[in-house]
DNA sequence: TCATCGCGTTTACAAGCGTAATCTTTTATT
DNA sequence: AATAAAAGATTACGCTTGTAAACGCGATGA
């Protein structure tokens, strides 16, 4: 089901996940700051996402209001799995170990994650 | 510096990271089981990786022996950072939280990560 | 009514990618 | 010597992606 979402498309999805439904115009406004795209580019991306059936459009007068058909949660789950499979043999431990070695975990993060894991154990 | 490594190219890199230097022939043999590619395809990929300067080749008689110019460690670090930035706002905590919610962390993994974090704290 | 504007649709076009087939050169075999 | 095999280089080709411009149509303002 989940047609591949490209990088540029992903930026549009983030906007729609944040708030929806939105008109093309609104998407343009929200996506503009980050990526410096012309309105046409955004419209192309909306069109492609529609074709991939990963967003839907409902008519509203002469224009559409777009909304995601795939939950962010779902997308993130898929991508995370693919990522961890690809680089860490499917297990999270090496990822954490890796980041730890690179000193990319702050003390605060370590505490947060520990608390989280503790909660999980009961 | 790091030219983007594509998915197919990545499979070749994994083989070379595992053992190197290797001849094209050897790479073909090692990559064959996983992806079902013709020898030519693998050679094309080696050529592209060479062009991207992410592997190097030293002459050995009439053929080359290839070896990575980029450490796996380095590559993984970059990819991890990009991934976490893109989907989790740069912080690992939401990733762990996410996987936890999806029940994708086994008790064993939880223990491993806890031990790892404990070690980090001193 | 005529030019214009907003909006979606169609077309464009180069670069990257997956997946080879073909060509060239060198070497080994008959 | 002629042929076949091996290895790298060149060429191919359709699909996806990033990034738009052009087109067509209905609404709106002059």
Coordinates of C-alpha atoms (C1' of nucleotides) in Angstrom, one line a residue:
Chain A
X1 CA 0.0 0.0 0.0
X2 CA 2.6 2.5 1.1
X3 CA 4.0 4.0 -2.0
X4 CA 7.4 5.4 -1.4
X5 CA 7.4 9.0 -0.2
X6 CA 10.3 11.0 -1.5
X7 CA 12.3 13.5 0.5
X8 CA 10.6 16.5 -1.0
X9 CA 7.2 14.9 -0.6
X10 CA 8.0 14.2 3.0
X11 CA 8.3 17.9 3.7
X12 CA 4.8 18.4 2.4
X13 CA 3.6 15.5 4.5
X14 CA 5.0 17.0 7.7
X15 CA 3.0 20.1 7.0
X16 CA -0.2 18.1 6.5
X17 CA 0.4 15.9 9.5
X18 CA 0.8 19.0 11.6
X19 CA -2.6 20.4 10.5
X20 CA -5.2 19.3 8.1
X21 CA -7.1 19.6 5.9
X22 CA -5.2 22.4 4.2
X23 CA -5.5 24.1 0.8
X24 CA -2.6 24.1 -1.6
X25 CA -2.1 27.7 -0.8
X26 CA -1.9 27.0 2.9
X27 CA 0.6 24.2 2.3
X28 CA 2.7 26.5 0.3
X29 CA 2.8 29.1 3.0
X30 CA 3.7 26.5 5.6
X31 CA 6.3 24.7 3.6
X32 CA 7.9 27.8 2.2
X33 CA 10.1 28.9 5.1
X34 CA 11.9 25.6 5.3
X35 CA 12.4 24.6 1.7
X36 CA 12.5 27.5 -0.7
X37 CA 10.1 26.3 -3.3
X38 CA 7.9 27.9 -5.9
X39 CA 4.1 27.4 -5.4
X40 CA 4.2 25.2 -8.5
X41 CA 6.7 22.9 -7.0
X42 CA 4.5 22.4 -4.0
X43 CA 1.5 21.8 -6.3
X44 CA 3.4 19.2 -8.2
X45 CA 4.3 17.4 -5.0
X46 CA 0.7 17.5 -3.8
X47 CA -0.3 16.0 -7.2
X48 CA 2.2 13.2 -6.8
X49 CA 1.2 12.4 -3.3
X50 CA -2.4 12.3 -4.5
X51 CA -1.4 9.9 -7.2
X52 CA 0.3 7.7 -4.7
X53 CA -2.8 7.8 -2.6
X54 CA -0.9 8.9 0.4
X55 CA -3.0 12.0 0.8
X56 CA -6.6 12.7 -0.2
X57 CA -8.5 15.7 -1.4
X58 CA -12.0 16.8 -0.7
X59 CA -13.5 19.5 -2.9
X60 CA -14.3 22.8 -1.3
X61 CA -15.7 25.2 -3.8
X62 CA -13.2 25.5 -6.6
X63 CA -10.3 24.1 -4.7
X64 CA -9.3 21.2 -2.7
X65 CA -8.4 20.6 0.9
X66 CA -5.8 18.0 1.4
X67 CA -5.3 15.7 4.2
X68 CA -3.0 12.7 4.9
X69 CA -4.4 9.2 4.3
X70 CA -1.4 7.7 6.1
X71 CA -0.8 8.5 9.7
X72 CA 2.6 9.9 10.6
X73 CA 2.9 7.2 13.2
X74 CA 2.5 4.6 10.6
X75 CA 5.0 6.2 8.3
X76 CA 7.5 6.7 11.0
X77 CA 7.2 3.1 12.1
X78 CA 7.9 1.8 8.6
X79 CA 10.8 4.1 8.0
X80 CA 12.3 3.3 11.4
X81 CA 12.1 -0.3 10.8
X82 CA 13.7 0.0 7.4
X83 CA 16.5 2.1 8.7
X84 CA 17.3 -0.1 11.6
X85 CA 17.2 -3.2 9.4
X86 CA 19.4 -1.6 6.9
X87 CA 22.1 -0.3 9.1
X88 CA 21.8 -2.1 12.4
X89 CA 20.7 -5.6 11.6
X90 CA 17.2 -5.0 12.9
X91 CA 18.1 -4.3 16.5
X92 CA 18.0 -1.0 18.2
X93 CA 20.8 -1.7 20.6
X94 CA 23.6 -1.1 18.2
X95 CA 22.1 2.2 17.2
X96 CA 22.0 3.4 20.8
X97 CA 25.5 2.1 21.3
X98 CA 26.6 3.9 18.2
X99 CA 25.2 7.2 19.2
X100 CA 26.6 6.8 22.6
X101 CA 30.1 6.3 21.3
X102 CA 29.7 9.3 19.2
X103 CA 28.8 11.3 22.3
X104 CA 25.6 12.2 20.7
X105 CA 23.5 11.4 23.8
X106 CA 23.2 14.2 26.3
X107 CA 22.9 13.3 30.0
X108 CA 19.4 14.5 29.8
X109 CA 18.6 12.2 27.0
X110 CA 20.1 9.3 28.8
X111 CA 17.9 10.0 31.8
X112 CA 14.9 10.3 29.6
X113 CA 15.5 7.0 27.9
X114 CA 16.3 5.3 31.2
X115 CA 13.0 6.5 32.6
X116 CA 11.2 5.3 29.6
X117 CA 12.7 1.9 29.7
X118 CA 12.0 1.6 33.4
X119 CA 8.3 2.3 32.7
X120 CA 8.3 -0.3 30.0
X121 CA 9.6 -3.0 32.3
X122 CA 6.5 -3.2 34.4
Chain B
X1 CA 32.7 15.0 0.8
X2 CA 30.4 12.0 1.1
X3 CA 28.6 11.7 -2.2
X4 CA 25.3 10.0 -1.6
X5 CA 25.4 6.2 -1.6
X6 CA 22.3 4.7 -3.1
X7 CA 20.6 1.6 -1.9
X8 CA 22.0 -0.8 -4.4
X9 CA 25.4 0.7 -3.9
X10 CA 25.1 0.3 -0.2
X11 CA 24.8 -3.5 -0.6
X12 CA 28.1 -3.5 -2.3
X13 CA 29.6 -1.3 0.4
X14 CA 28.5 -3.7 3.1
X15 CA 30.4 -6.5 1.3
X16 CA 33.5 -4.4 1.1
X17 CA 33.2 -3.2 4.7
X18 CA 33.0 -6.8 5.7
X19 CA 36.2 -7.7 3.9
X20 CA 38.6 -5.9 1.6
X21 CA 40.3 -5.5 -0.7
X22 CA 38.2 -7.6 -3.0
X23 CA 38.1 -8.2 -6.8
X24 CA 35.0 -7.5 -8.7
X25 CA 34.5 -11.2 -9.0
X26 CA 34.7 -11.7 -5.2
X27 CA 32.2 -8.9 -4.7
X28 CA 29.9 -10.5 -7.1
X29 CA 30.0 -13.7 -5.3
X30 CA 29.4 -12.2 -1.9
X31 CA 26.6 -9.9 -3.0
X32 CA 24.9 -12.4 -5.1
X33 CA 23.0 -14.4 -2.4
X34 CA 21.2 -11.3 -1.1
X35 CA 20.4 -9.3 -4.2
X36 CA 20.0 -11.3 -7.3
X37 CA 22.2 -9.3 -9.7
X38 CA 24.1 -10.1 -12.8
X39 CA 27.9 -9.6 -12.6
X40 CA 27.5 -6.6 -14.9
X41 CA 25.2 -4.9 -12.5
X42 CA 27.7 -5.3 -9.7
X43 CA 30.5 -3.9 -11.9
X44 CA 28.4 -0.9 -12.8
X45 CA 27.9 -0.3 -9.1
X46 CA 31.6 -0.6 -8.4
X47 CA 32.2 1.9 -11.2
X48 CA 29.8 4.3 -9.7
X49 CA 31.2 4.0 -6.3
X50 CA 34.6 4.6 -7.7
X51 CA 33.4 7.7 -9.5
X52 CA 32.0 8.9 -6.2
X53 CA 35.3 8.3 -4.6
X54 CA 33.8 6.3 -1.9
X55 CA 35.8 3.3 -2.8
X56 CA 39.3 3.0 -4.3
X57 CA 40.9 0.5 -6.6
X58 CA 44.4 -0.7 -6.7
X59 CA 45.7 -2.5 -9.7
X60 CA 46.5 -6.2 -9.3
X61 CA 47.6 -7.6 -12.6
X62 CA 44.9 -7.2 -15.0
X63 CA 42.2 -6.5 -12.5
X64 CA 41.5 -4.3 -9.6
X65 CA 41.1 -4.9 -5.9
X66 CA 38.5 -2.6 -4.4
X67 CA 38.4 -1.2 -0.9
X68 CA 36.2 1.4 0.9
X69 CA 37.6 4.9 1.3
X70 CA 34.8 5.7 3.8
X71 CA 34.6 3.8 7.0
X72 CA 31.3 2.1 7.8
X73 CA 31.3 3.9 11.1
X74 CA 31.5 7.2 9.4
X75 CA 28.7 6.4 7.0
X76 CA 26.5 5.0 9.7
X77 CA 27.0 8.1 11.8
X78 CA 25.9 10.3 9.0
X79 CA 22.9 8.3 8.0
X80 CA 21.8 8.0 11.6
X81 CA 22.0 11.7 12.1
X82 CA 20.1 12.4 9.0
X83 CA 17.4 9.9 9.9
X84 CA 16.9 11.1 13.4
X85 CA 16.9 14.7 12.3
X86 CA 14.4 14.0 9.7
X87 CA 11.9 11.9 11.6
X88 CA 12.6 12.7 15.3
X89 CA 13.7 16.3 15.4
X90 CA 17.2 15.3 16.1
X91 CA 16.7 13.5 19.4
X92 CA 16.9 9.8 20.1
X93 CA 14.4 9.8 22.8
X94 CA 11.3 9.9 20.6
X95 CA 12.7 7.1 18.5
X96 CA 13.0 4.9 21.5
X97 CA 9.6 5.9 22.7
X98 CA 8.2 5.2 19.3
X99 CA 9.7 1.7 19.1
X100 CA 8.6 1.0 22.6
X101 CA 5.0 1.9 21.9
X102 CA 5.1 -0.4 18.9
X103 CA 6.3 -3.2 21.1
X104 CA 9.3 -3.5 19.0
X105 CA 11.7 -3.7 21.9
X106 CA 12.2 -7.1 23.4
X107 CA 12.9 -7.5 27.1
X108 CA 16.4 -8.5 26.2
X109 CA 16.9 -5.3 24.2
X110 CA 15.6 -3.2 27.0
X111 CA 18.1 -4.8 29.4
X112 CA 20.9 -4.3 27.0
X113 CA 20.2 -0.7 26.4
X114 CA 19.8 -0.1 30.1
X115 CA 23.1 -1.6 30.8
X116 CA 24.6 0.5 28.1
X117 CA 23.2 3.7 29.5
X118 CA 24.3 2.8 32.9
X119 CA 27.8 2.4 31.7
X120 CA 27.6 5.7 30.0
X121 CA 26.7 7.6 33.1
X122 CA 30.0 7.1 34.9
Chain C
dT1 C1' -17.5 41.8 -21.6
dC2 C1' -12.5 41.5 -21.3
dA3 C1' -8.4 41.0 -18.9
dT4 C1' -6.7 39.0 -14.8
dC5 C1' -6.1 35.9 -11.1
dG6 C1' -6.3 31.6 -8.4
dC7 C1' -6.2 26.9 -8.8
dG8 C1' -5.5 22.4 -10.5
dT9 C1' -3.4 19.7 -14.6
dT10 C1' -0.1 18.7 -18.0
dT11 C1' 4.3 18.8 -19.8
dA12 C1' 9.4 19.5 -19.1
dC13 C1' 13.8 18.3 -18.2
dA14 C1' 18.2 17.1 -16.1
dA15 C1' 20.2 14.1 -12.6
dG16 C1' 20.1 9.8 -10.0
dC17 C1' 19.0 4.9 -9.8
dG18 C1' 18.3 -0.1 -10.9
dT19 C1' 19.4 -3.2 -14.0
dA20 C1' 21.8 -4.7 -17.6
dA21 C1' 23.8 -5.6 -22.7
dT22 C1' 27.5 -4.6 -25.6
dC23 C1' 32.2 -3.3 -26.7
dT24 C1' 37.2 -3.5 -26.0
dT25 C1' 41.2 -5.3 -24.5
dT26 C1' 44.0 -8.7 -22.5
dT27 C1' 45.1 -13.4 -21.6
dA28 C1' 44.6 -18.2 -21.7
dT29 C1' 43.4 -22.3 -24.4
dT30 C1' 43.1 -25.4 -28.4
Chain D
dA1 C1' 47.1 -18.6 -35.0
dA2 C1' 42.3 -18.5 -33.9
dT3 C1' 39.1 -18.6 -30.3
dA4 C1' 37.2 -18.2 -26.2
dA5 C1' 37.1 -16.4 -21.6
dA6 C1' 37.7 -12.6 -18.2
dA7 C1' 37.7 -8.0 -16.8
dG8 C1' 36.8 -3.3 -17.1
dA9 C1' 34.5 0.6 -19.9
dT10 C1' 30.8 2.4 -22.5
dT11 C1' 26.2 2.7 -23.6
dA12 C1' 21.3 1.9 -22.7
dC13 C1' 16.8 2.6 -21.0
dG14 C1' 12.8 3.3 -18.3
dC15 C1' 11.5 5.1 -13.7
dT16 C1' 11.8 8.4 -9.9
dT17 C1' 12.9 12.9 -8.1
dG18 C1' 13.6 17.9 -7.7
dT19 C1' 12.2 21.8 -9.6
dA20 C1' 9.4 24.2 -12.3
dA21 C1' 6.9 26.5 -16.5
dA22 C1' 3.0 26.4 -19.4
dC23 C1' -1.8 25.4 -20.0
dG24 C1' -6.8 25.6 -19.3
dC25 C1' -10.8 27.0 -16.8
dG26 C1' -13.8 29.3 -13.8
dA27 C1' -14.3 33.5 -10.9
dT28 C1' -13.7 38.4 -10.3
dG29 C1' -12.9 43.1 -11.0
dA30 C1' -12.7 47.0 -14.2

